[in-house]
Amino acid sequence: MRAKQCALKQGFINCHDCGYLVKITQQLSSCPRCHSHLHERKPHSLQRTCALLLSSFFLYIPANIFPIMTVTQFGTGDAHTIAGGIIELIDGGMIPIGLLVLVASILVPSSKLIGISLLLLSVHFRWKINARRWTFMYRVIAFIGRWSMLDIFMISILVDLVDFTGVQIIAGPAAIAFAAVVILTMFAAENFDPRLLWDNQ
Amino acid sequence: MNSTSYQACPECDLLIDLVQPEIGEKIHCPRCGLLLLRPRKQSIERTFALSIAGLILFVPANFLPMVGITLLGKANTGILLSGVISLFNENMWPVSIVVFLASILFPLAHISLSLLISGHLYFNRCNRNLVSWMRWMHHLDEWVMLEVYMLSIIVACVKLMAISPLIIGWGLYAFIALIIVTALLTSSLDKELFWQRIEQLSRDNNHAS
Ligand SMILES: [Zn+2]
Ligand SMILES: [Zn+2]
């Protein structure tokens, strides 16, 4: 393993879909192996990531303010926000599970929002960074995103099982906003091209 | 320069002169540390067998009751789809569609695609759709969330234990088995090998015709 060089500067494009290395020529616009469109870098990576990130920031507010589910017991309703549900778990002595939900529903989404913002800023303003460490951060962000769906799946299970005459659990409006935040940040991470971190070095 | 022996790292674009790794060997990118290649033993055969197992397990995991509770003398059990339907009936259709896609449709599509692809490669059959199946499977990877769903079942059970005794159904055991099979499937599927075999198959086919 030698040749510590950027493939693009050497005249090669790496296919996004199948990882095939293609020599840049004028007539070639799609990958000879998988026929997908060839791009030097993910197209409009910064603009798309930024748009998705801003929408998730915007939706993150209703996701935390409005109730994510309501427990009705014989006529009286008890609405929970995301944070309220965690506090209730910890108060009830279920500390490990409470901490798990805290990580999945609060720490992961907020650190993802901050992390992607930092990645965008560092590429846009060409910060002098340790690219290896930042690529690692990108990889962590891309990996943890899906685990925030925990709360959404849990609501679907609770809503389904706790459905008796008198006692019911109903999903609240924050569930839609929160699911949207999780999906939009996943798309944001997918659209960000970590190779941009290295191009600035 | 023969481009086939060269590869570029997908995350830092480093041009690497790769020596084809042995089975069991792992090749990481020297600059950013990304795992680039990890050839598996009998990748096609194992993927084929695991896809069949996954598809079979998919039926009990989806149709047998998973967990249930008893309250006020009445028992309620749920399957994957009943959660989706309950959300839909509460006018939470955006959430219900997300749950349906991530826990039922995408896992099913992913296993079916890997069965189709590995089956064609196993029997050396050429099909012009192989390329698009591979790309579909690649894009679905991230959206199959069975293991996240498993964690939600655990959290929900802990919450429900406080109000009622739990009923554990056969569906849950099938679901756990399905998660194990999909995890093995993901690790046995060597994408680079699959792509090379597909390329080779279509080349042989063009020569024959
Ligand atoms: Zn390609
Ligand atoms: Zn690399």
Short mmCIF file of C-alpha atoms and ligand atoms in Angstrom, two decimals:
data_model
loop_
_atom_site.label_atom_id
_atom_site.label_comp_id
_atom_site.label_asym_id
_atom_site.label_seq_id
_atom_site.Cartn_x
_atom_site.Cartn_y
_atom_site.Cartn_z
CA MET A 1 0.00 0.00 0.00
CA ARG A 2 1.70 3.15 -1.24
CA ALA A 3 0.66 6.24 -3.19
CA LYS A 4 -0.70 8.47 -0.43
CA GLN A 5 -2.62 10.64 -2.85
CA CYS A 6 -6.13 11.90 -3.32
CA ALA A 7 -7.83 9.80 -6.01
CA LEU A 8 -9.63 12.78 -7.54
CA LYS A 9 -6.38 14.73 -8.02
CA GLN A 10 -4.95 11.67 -9.77
CA GLY A 11 -7.90 11.70 -12.18
CA PHE A 12 -10.10 9.01 -10.65
CA ILE A 13 -13.69 9.06 -9.42
CA ASN A 14 -14.86 6.62 -6.80
CA CYS A 15 -18.42 5.40 -7.51
CA HIS A 16 -20.75 6.21 -4.57
CA ASP A 17 -22.88 3.13 -5.00
CA CYS A 18 -20.45 0.30 -5.66
CA GLY A 19 -17.00 1.69 -4.85
CA TYR A 20 -15.64 1.14 -8.37
CA LEU A 21 -12.69 3.32 -9.28
CA VAL A 22 -13.24 5.04 -12.63
CA LYS A 23 -10.68 6.99 -14.64
CA ILE A 24 -12.14 10.38 -15.55
CA THR A 25 -12.75 10.71 -19.29
CA GLN A 26 -14.99 13.11 -21.14
CA GLN A 27 -17.59 10.66 -22.42
CA LEU A 28 -18.03 8.71 -19.19
CA SER A 29 -20.85 9.97 -16.98
CA SER A 30 -22.08 6.77 -15.35
CA CYS A 31 -20.33 3.94 -13.56
CA PRO A 32 -19.39 1.06 -15.89
CA ARG A 33 -20.10 -1.47 -13.14
CA CYS A 34 -23.38 -0.31 -11.55
CA HIS A 35 -24.60 2.36 -14.04
CA SER A 36 -25.17 4.96 -11.32
CA HIS A 37 -24.28 8.59 -12.02
CA LEU A 38 -20.70 9.49 -11.27
CA HIS A 39 -19.96 12.50 -9.10
CA GLU A 40 -16.58 13.75 -7.95
CA ARG A 41 -18.10 14.42 -4.53
CA LYS A 42 -21.66 13.92 -3.31
CA PRO A 43 -23.65 16.52 -5.31
CA HIS A 44 -24.49 19.76 -3.47
CA SER A 45 -23.36 18.10 -0.28
CA LEU A 46 -23.09 21.27 1.82
CA GLN A 47 -26.33 22.89 0.61
CA ARG A 48 -28.39 19.73 1.05
CA THR A 49 -26.94 18.89 4.44
CA CYS A 50 -27.48 22.47 5.57
CA ALA A 51 -31.13 22.54 4.43
CA LEU A 52 -31.88 19.21 6.13
CA LEU A 53 -30.10 20.33 9.28
CA LEU A 54 -32.01 23.62 9.51
CA SER A 55 -35.34 21.82 9.10
CA SER A 56 -34.41 19.39 11.87
CA PHE A 57 -33.39 22.25 14.19
CA PHE A 58 -36.75 23.83 13.50
CA LEU A 59 -38.70 20.61 14.19
CA TYR A 60 -36.62 19.82 17.26
CA ILE A 61 -38.49 22.58 19.17
CA PRO A 62 -42.05 21.16 18.83
CA ALA A 63 -40.62 17.67 19.38
CA ASN A 64 -39.53 18.72 22.86
CA ILE A 65 -42.33 21.12 23.83
CA PHE A 66 -45.42 19.12 22.89
CA PRO A 67 -46.50 15.87 24.58
CA ILE A 68 -45.17 12.73 22.92
CA MET A 69 -47.83 10.56 24.53
CA THR A 70 -50.86 10.85 26.78
CA VAL A 71 -51.87 8.26 29.36
CA THR A 72 -55.63 8.32 29.99
CA GLN A 73 -56.96 6.63 33.12
CA PHE A 74 -60.72 6.61 33.58
CA GLY A 75 -61.24 10.01 32.02
CA THR A 76 -58.22 11.87 33.34
CA GLY A 77 -55.44 12.44 30.85
CA ASP A 78 -51.76 12.73 31.75
CA ALA A 79 -49.58 14.16 28.96
CA HIS A 80 -45.84 13.43 28.81
CA THR A 81 -43.16 15.28 26.94
CA ILE A 82 -39.94 13.43 25.99
CA ALA A 83 -38.15 14.78 29.07
CA GLY A 84 -41.21 14.13 31.28
CA GLY A 85 -41.24 10.45 30.35
CA ILE A 86 -37.58 10.08 31.29
CA ILE A 87 -38.04 11.85 34.62
CA GLU A 88 -40.95 9.54 35.40
CA LEU A 89 -38.85 6.46 34.65
CA ILE A 90 -36.03 7.65 36.89
CA ASP A 91 -38.46 8.66 39.68
CA GLY A 92 -40.01 5.21 39.45
CA GLY A 93 -36.63 3.65 40.22
CA MET A 94 -36.01 2.39 36.67
CA ILE A 95 -32.72 4.23 36.44
CA PRO A 96 -30.84 2.15 33.78
CA ILE A 97 -33.81 2.23 31.40
CA GLY A 98 -34.35 5.92 32.14
CA LEU A 99 -30.72 6.64 31.26
CA LEU A 100 -31.02 4.56 28.08
CA VAL A 101 -34.01 6.60 26.93
CA LEU A 102 -32.19 9.80 27.95
CA VAL A 103 -29.27 8.85 25.69
CA ALA A 104 -31.43 7.75 22.76
CA SER A 105 -34.01 10.56 22.79
CA ILE A 106 -32.10 13.58 24.07
CA LEU A 107 -28.32 13.14 23.96
CA VAL A 108 -28.14 11.44 20.54
CA PRO A 109 -30.38 13.89 18.60
CA SER A 110 -28.87 17.00 20.18
CA SER A 111 -25.27 15.87 19.74
CA LYS A 112 -26.09 14.92 16.17
CA LEU A 113 -27.48 18.38 15.44
CA ILE A 114 -24.40 20.02 16.98
CA GLY A 115 -21.98 17.57 15.35
CA ILE A 116 -23.34 18.03 11.82
CA SER A 117 -23.33 21.83 12.32
CA LEU A 118 -19.66 21.66 13.32
CA LEU A 119 -18.83 19.48 10.29
CA LEU A 120 -20.55 21.97 7.98
CA LEU A 121 -18.84 24.97 9.58
CA SER A 122 -15.42 23.35 9.47
CA VAL A 123 -15.74 22.61 5.73
CA HIS A 124 -17.24 25.99 4.88
CA PHE A 125 -14.69 28.07 6.79
CA ARG A 126 -11.80 25.71 6.02
CA TRP A 127 -10.85 25.26 9.67
CA LYS A 128 -7.49 23.68 10.35
CA ILE A 129 -8.63 20.41 11.84
CA ASN A 130 -7.40 16.92 12.49
CA ALA A 131 -9.24 15.34 9.57
CA ARG A 132 -8.83 11.80 10.87
CA ARG A 133 -10.50 12.69 14.17
CA TRP A 134 -13.30 14.58 12.44
CA THR A 135 -13.92 11.73 10.03
CA PHE A 136 -14.24 9.50 13.05
CA MET A 137 -16.77 11.94 14.52
CA TYR A 138 -18.72 11.81 11.25
CA ARG A 139 -18.74 8.02 11.40
CA VAL A 140 -20.08 8.07 14.99
CA ILE A 141 -22.82 10.54 14.00
CA ALA A 142 -23.83 8.40 11.02
CA PHE A 143 -23.91 5.28 13.20
CA ILE A 144 -25.89 6.54 16.21
CA GLY A 145 -28.66 8.29 14.28
CA ARG A 146 -30.95 5.32 13.84
CA TRP A 147 -30.98 4.50 17.57
CA SER A 148 -33.10 7.59 18.25
CA MET A 149 -36.02 5.74 16.68
CA LEU A 150 -36.21 3.91 20.02
CA ASP A 151 -38.84 6.31 21.38
CA ILE A 152 -40.98 6.12 18.24
CA PHE A 153 -41.05 2.31 18.18
CA MET A 154 -41.74 2.24 21.92
CA ILE A 155 -44.77 4.51 21.44
CA SER A 156 -46.12 2.20 18.73
CA ILE A 157 -45.80 -0.76 21.13
CA LEU A 158 -47.36 1.09 24.09
CA VAL A 159 -50.22 2.56 22.06
CA ASP A 160 -51.01 -0.91 20.76
CA LEU A 161 -50.85 -2.81 24.06
CA VAL A 162 -52.31 -0.29 26.50
CA ASP A 163 -55.70 -0.04 24.89
CA PHE A 164 -58.40 -1.02 27.39
CA THR A 165 -61.73 0.55 28.21
CA GLY A 166 -60.72 3.13 30.81
CA VAL A 167 -56.95 2.92 30.42
CA GLN A 168 -55.34 4.06 27.19
CA ILE A 169 -52.11 5.46 25.80
CA ILE A 170 -52.41 7.87 22.90
CA ALA A 171 -49.53 9.24 20.82
CA GLY A 172 -49.05 13.02 20.92
CA PRO A 173 -48.08 15.56 18.23
CA ALA A 174 -44.43 15.56 19.32
CA ALA A 175 -44.12 12.01 18.00
CA ILE A 176 -44.50 13.24 14.42
CA ALA A 177 -41.99 16.06 14.95
CA PHE A 178 -39.51 13.75 16.66
CA ALA A 179 -39.73 11.07 13.97
CA ALA A 180 -39.16 13.79 11.37
CA VAL A 181 -36.08 15.04 13.27
CA VAL A 182 -34.58 11.54 13.38
CA ILE A 183 -35.17 10.93 9.66
CA LEU A 184 -34.02 14.38 8.53
CA THR A 185 -30.78 14.14 10.55
CA MET A 186 -30.17 10.68 9.09
CA PHE A 187 -30.55 12.14 5.60
CA ALA A 188 -28.32 15.08 6.59
CA ALA A 189 -25.56 12.71 7.70
CA GLU A 190 -25.97 10.67 4.52
CA ASN A 191 -25.68 13.75 2.31
CA PHE A 192 -22.57 15.07 4.03
CA ASP A 193 -19.42 14.02 2.20
CA PRO A 194 -16.56 13.35 4.67
CA ARG A 195 -14.04 13.65 1.83
CA LEU A 196 -14.64 17.41 1.92
CA LEU A 197 -12.88 17.39 5.30
CA TRP A 198 -9.76 16.01 3.59
CA ASP A 199 -9.94 18.22 0.50
CA ASN A 200 -9.20 21.27 2.65
CA GLN A 201 -6.07 19.84 4.19
CA MET B 1 -2.14 2.13 -14.51
CA ASN B 2 -4.54 -0.77 -14.17
CA SER B 3 -7.47 0.62 -12.22
CA THR B 4 -8.70 -2.72 -10.90
CA SER B 5 -5.85 -3.13 -8.43
CA TYR B 6 -6.37 0.41 -7.18
CA GLN B 7 -9.15 1.53 -4.90
CA ALA B 8 -10.13 4.83 -3.36
CA CYS B 9 -11.26 5.16 0.23
CA PRO B 10 -14.93 6.22 0.21
CA GLU B 11 -14.48 8.53 3.21
CA CYS B 12 -11.15 10.28 2.55
CA ASP B 13 -10.51 9.57 -1.16
CA LEU B 14 -7.06 8.17 -0.57
CA LEU B 15 -5.81 6.25 -3.61
CA ILE B 16 -4.66 2.85 -2.38
CA ASP B 17 -2.77 0.15 -4.24
CA LEU B 18 -4.57 -2.87 -2.78
CA VAL B 19 -3.22 -6.35 -2.52
CA GLN B 20 -6.21 -8.72 -2.59
CA PRO B 21 -6.63 -9.69 1.09
CA GLU B 22 -6.76 -13.25 2.36
CA ILE B 23 -9.97 -14.61 3.88
CA GLY B 24 -10.29 -13.43 7.47
CA GLU B 25 -7.92 -10.53 6.88
CA LYS B 26 -9.15 -6.97 7.37
CA ILE B 27 -7.91 -4.03 5.35
CA HIS B 28 -8.28 -0.57 6.83
CA CYS B 29 -7.64 2.73 5.13
CA PRO B 30 -4.16 3.86 6.29
CA ARG B 31 -5.19 7.51 6.39
CA CYS B 32 -8.66 7.59 8.01
CA GLY B 33 -8.94 4.07 9.43
CA LEU B 34 -12.13 3.02 7.59
CA LEU B 35 -12.63 -0.72 7.17
CA LEU B 36 -12.29 -1.19 3.41
CA LEU B 37 -12.32 -4.90 2.71
CA ARG B 38 -13.09 -7.95 4.78
CA PRO B 39 -13.45 -11.02 2.60
CA ARG B 40 -15.59 -13.77 4.15
CA LYS B 41 -15.44 -17.49 3.75
CA GLN B 42 -18.07 -18.81 1.33
CA SER B 43 -19.76 -15.45 1.26
CA ILE B 44 -22.27 -16.31 -1.49
CA GLU B 45 -23.28 -19.69 -0.06
CA ARG B 46 -23.69 -18.31 3.46
CA THR B 47 -25.64 -15.26 2.31
CA PHE B 48 -27.94 -17.52 0.29
CA ALA B 49 -28.59 -19.86 3.23
CA LEU B 50 -29.06 -17.03 5.73
CA SER B 51 -31.47 -15.19 3.41
CA ILE B 52 -33.66 -18.29 3.20
CA ALA B 53 -33.56 -18.68 6.99
CA GLY B 54 -34.39 -14.98 7.43
CA LEU B 55 -37.32 -15.14 5.05
CA ILE B 56 -38.74 -18.19 6.85
CA LEU B 57 -38.33 -16.56 10.27
CA PHE B 58 -39.99 -13.42 8.97
CA VAL B 59 -43.38 -15.18 8.97
CA PRO B 60 -43.63 -16.17 12.68
CA ALA B 61 -41.88 -12.95 13.71
CA ASN B 62 -44.66 -10.99 12.05
CA PHE B 63 -47.73 -13.10 12.64
CA LEU B 64 -47.32 -14.66 16.10
CA PRO B 65 -48.00 -12.46 19.15
CA MET B 66 -44.81 -10.95 20.60
CA VAL B 67 -45.66 -9.44 23.98
CA GLY B 68 -48.87 -8.83 25.79
CA ILE B 69 -50.29 -7.54 29.06
CA THR B 70 -53.32 -8.36 31.18
CA LEU B 71 -55.27 -5.52 32.71
CA LEU B 72 -58.72 -5.42 34.30
CA GLY B 73 -59.20 -9.10 33.46
CA LYS B 74 -58.57 -8.56 29.75
CA ALA B 75 -55.47 -9.67 27.84
CA ASN B 76 -53.94 -7.67 25.00
CA THR B 77 -51.18 -9.01 22.79
CA GLY B 78 -49.46 -7.26 19.94
CA ILE B 79 -47.58 -8.06 16.74
CA LEU B 80 -45.40 -5.74 14.64
CA LEU B 81 -48.25 -4.74 12.37
CA SER B 82 -50.81 -4.10 15.13
CA GLY B 83 -48.67 -1.23 16.47
CA VAL B 84 -48.63 0.29 13.01
CA ILE B 85 -52.41 -0.04 12.72
CA SER B 86 -53.08 1.46 16.17
CA LEU B 87 -51.00 4.51 15.30
CA PHE B 88 -52.77 4.82 11.96
CA ASN B 89 -56.17 4.73 13.66
CA GLU B 90 -55.11 7.58 15.93
CA ASN B 91 -54.44 9.79 12.92
CA MET B 92 -50.71 9.39 13.47
CA TRP B 93 -50.22 8.13 9.93
CA PRO B 94 -46.82 9.80 9.35
CA VAL B 95 -45.39 7.97 12.36
CA SER B 96 -47.22 4.77 11.51
CA ILE B 97 -45.74 4.75 7.98
CA VAL B 98 -42.23 5.29 9.38
CA VAL B 99 -42.65 2.40 11.80
CA PHE B 100 -44.06 0.19 9.03
CA LEU B 101 -41.16 0.92 6.68
CA ALA B 102 -38.35 0.59 9.21
CA SER B 103 -39.61 -2.52 11.00
CA ILE B 104 -41.51 -4.50 8.35
CA LEU B 105 -41.17 -3.44 4.71
CA PHE B 106 -37.47 -2.52 4.54
CA PRO B 107 -36.26 -5.62 6.45
CA LEU B 108 -38.42 -7.79 4.18
CA ALA B 109 -37.15 -6.04 1.04
CA HIS B 110 -33.55 -6.29 2.24
CA ILE B 111 -33.72 -10.03 2.89
CA SER B 112 -35.60 -10.68 -0.37
CA LEU B 113 -33.04 -8.72 -2.37
CA SER B 114 -30.13 -10.55 -0.77
CA LEU B 115 -31.88 -13.85 -1.49
CA LEU B 116 -32.41 -12.89 -5.15
CA ILE B 117 -28.84 -11.70 -5.63
CA SER B 118 -27.07 -14.50 -3.79
CA GLY B 119 -29.37 -17.06 -5.44
CA HIS B 120 -28.47 -15.81 -8.92
CA LEU B 121 -24.77 -15.83 -8.06
CA TYR B 122 -24.98 -19.25 -6.41
CA PHE B 123 -26.53 -20.82 -9.53
CA ASN B 124 -24.43 -18.66 -11.89
CA ARG B 125 -27.51 -17.16 -13.45
CA CYS B 126 -27.19 -13.83 -15.18
CA ASN B 127 -29.92 -11.25 -14.83
CA ARG B 128 -29.82 -7.68 -16.04
CA ASN B 129 -31.61 -6.58 -12.86
CA LEU B 130 -28.79 -7.77 -10.60
CA VAL B 131 -27.12 -4.36 -10.75
CA SER B 132 -30.22 -2.45 -9.68
CA TRP B 133 -30.97 -5.00 -6.94
CA MET B 134 -27.49 -4.48 -5.55
CA ARG B 135 -27.94 -0.72 -5.55
CA TRP B 136 -31.35 -0.97 -3.89
CA MET B 137 -29.95 -3.22 -1.21
CA HIS B 138 -27.05 -0.83 -0.63
CA HIS B 139 -29.43 2.10 -0.11
CA LEU B 140 -31.72 0.11 2.19
CA ASP B 141 -28.89 -0.90 4.56
CA GLU B 142 -29.26 2.02 6.92
CA TRP B 143 -33.06 1.91 7.12
CA VAL B 144 -33.45 -1.63 8.41
CA MET B 145 -33.98 -1.03 12.12
CA LEU B 146 -34.86 -4.40 13.65
CA GLU B 147 -32.27 -4.16 16.43
CA VAL B 148 -33.52 -0.70 17.42
CA TYR B 149 -37.03 -2.15 17.57
CA MET B 150 -35.75 -4.91 19.85
CA LEU B 151 -34.39 -2.32 22.27
CA SER B 152 -37.77 -0.54 22.22
CA ILE B 153 -39.50 -3.81 23.11
CA ILE B 154 -37.21 -4.14 26.14
CA VAL B 155 -37.86 -0.56 27.29
CA ALA B 156 -41.61 -0.92 26.72
CA CYS B 157 -41.63 -4.18 28.70
CA VAL B 158 -39.87 -2.56 31.64
CA LYS B 159 -42.43 0.24 31.60
CA LEU B 160 -45.37 -2.17 31.32
CA MET B 161 -44.11 -4.50 34.06
CA ALA B 162 -45.00 -1.77 36.53
CA ILE B 163 -48.70 -2.01 35.69
CA SER B 164 -49.28 -5.63 34.71
CA PRO B 165 -47.71 -9.09 34.35
CA LEU B 166 -46.20 -9.64 30.90
CA ILE B 167 -47.13 -12.34 28.39
CA ILE B 168 -44.19 -13.38 26.19
CA GLY B 169 -45.29 -14.96 22.91
CA TRP B 170 -43.52 -17.15 20.33
CA GLY B 171 -43.39 -14.17 18.01
CA LEU B 172 -40.78 -12.56 20.24
CA TYR B 173 -38.47 -15.59 20.06
CA ALA B 174 -38.85 -15.66 16.28
CA PHE B 175 -38.12 -11.93 16.18
CA ILE B 176 -34.91 -12.38 18.21
CA ALA B 177 -33.85 -15.21 15.88
CA LEU B 178 -34.59 -12.97 12.90
CA ILE B 179 -32.34 -10.23 14.31
CA ILE B 180 -29.50 -12.73 14.81
CA VAL B 181 -29.92 -14.03 11.25
CA THR B 182 -29.94 -10.52 9.74
CA ALA B 183 -26.81 -9.60 11.73
CA LEU B 184 -25.03 -12.72 10.42
CA LEU B 185 -26.33 -11.93 6.93
CA THR B 186 -24.88 -8.42 7.00
CA SER B 187 -21.50 -9.70 8.13
CA SER B 188 -21.34 -12.54 5.60
CA LEU B 189 -22.32 -10.38 2.62
CA ASP B 190 -19.09 -9.26 0.93
CA LYS B 191 -20.24 -6.46 -1.38
CA GLU B 192 -16.98 -6.14 -3.29
CA LEU B 193 -17.00 -9.89 -4.09
CA PHE B 194 -20.66 -9.69 -5.13
CA TRP B 195 -19.95 -6.79 -7.49
CA GLN B 196 -16.98 -8.60 -9.01
CA ARG B 197 -19.03 -11.75 -9.57
CA ILE B 198 -21.88 -9.78 -11.16
CA GLU B 199 -19.43 -8.05 -13.50
CA GLN B 200 -17.91 -11.41 -14.41
CA LEU B 201 -21.30 -13.02 -15.00
CA SER B 202 -22.48 -10.29 -17.35
CA ARG B 203 -19.16 -10.43 -19.24
CA ASP B 204 -19.46 -14.21 -19.68
CA ASN B 205 -23.03 -13.77 -20.80
CA ASN B 206 -22.06 -11.22 -23.45
CA HIS B 207 -19.41 -13.57 -24.80
CA ALA B 208 -21.88 -16.43 -25.01
CA SER B 209 -24.51 -14.53 -26.96
ZN ZN C 1 -20.70 2.02 -9.45
ZN ZN C 2 -9.70 6.66 4.18
#
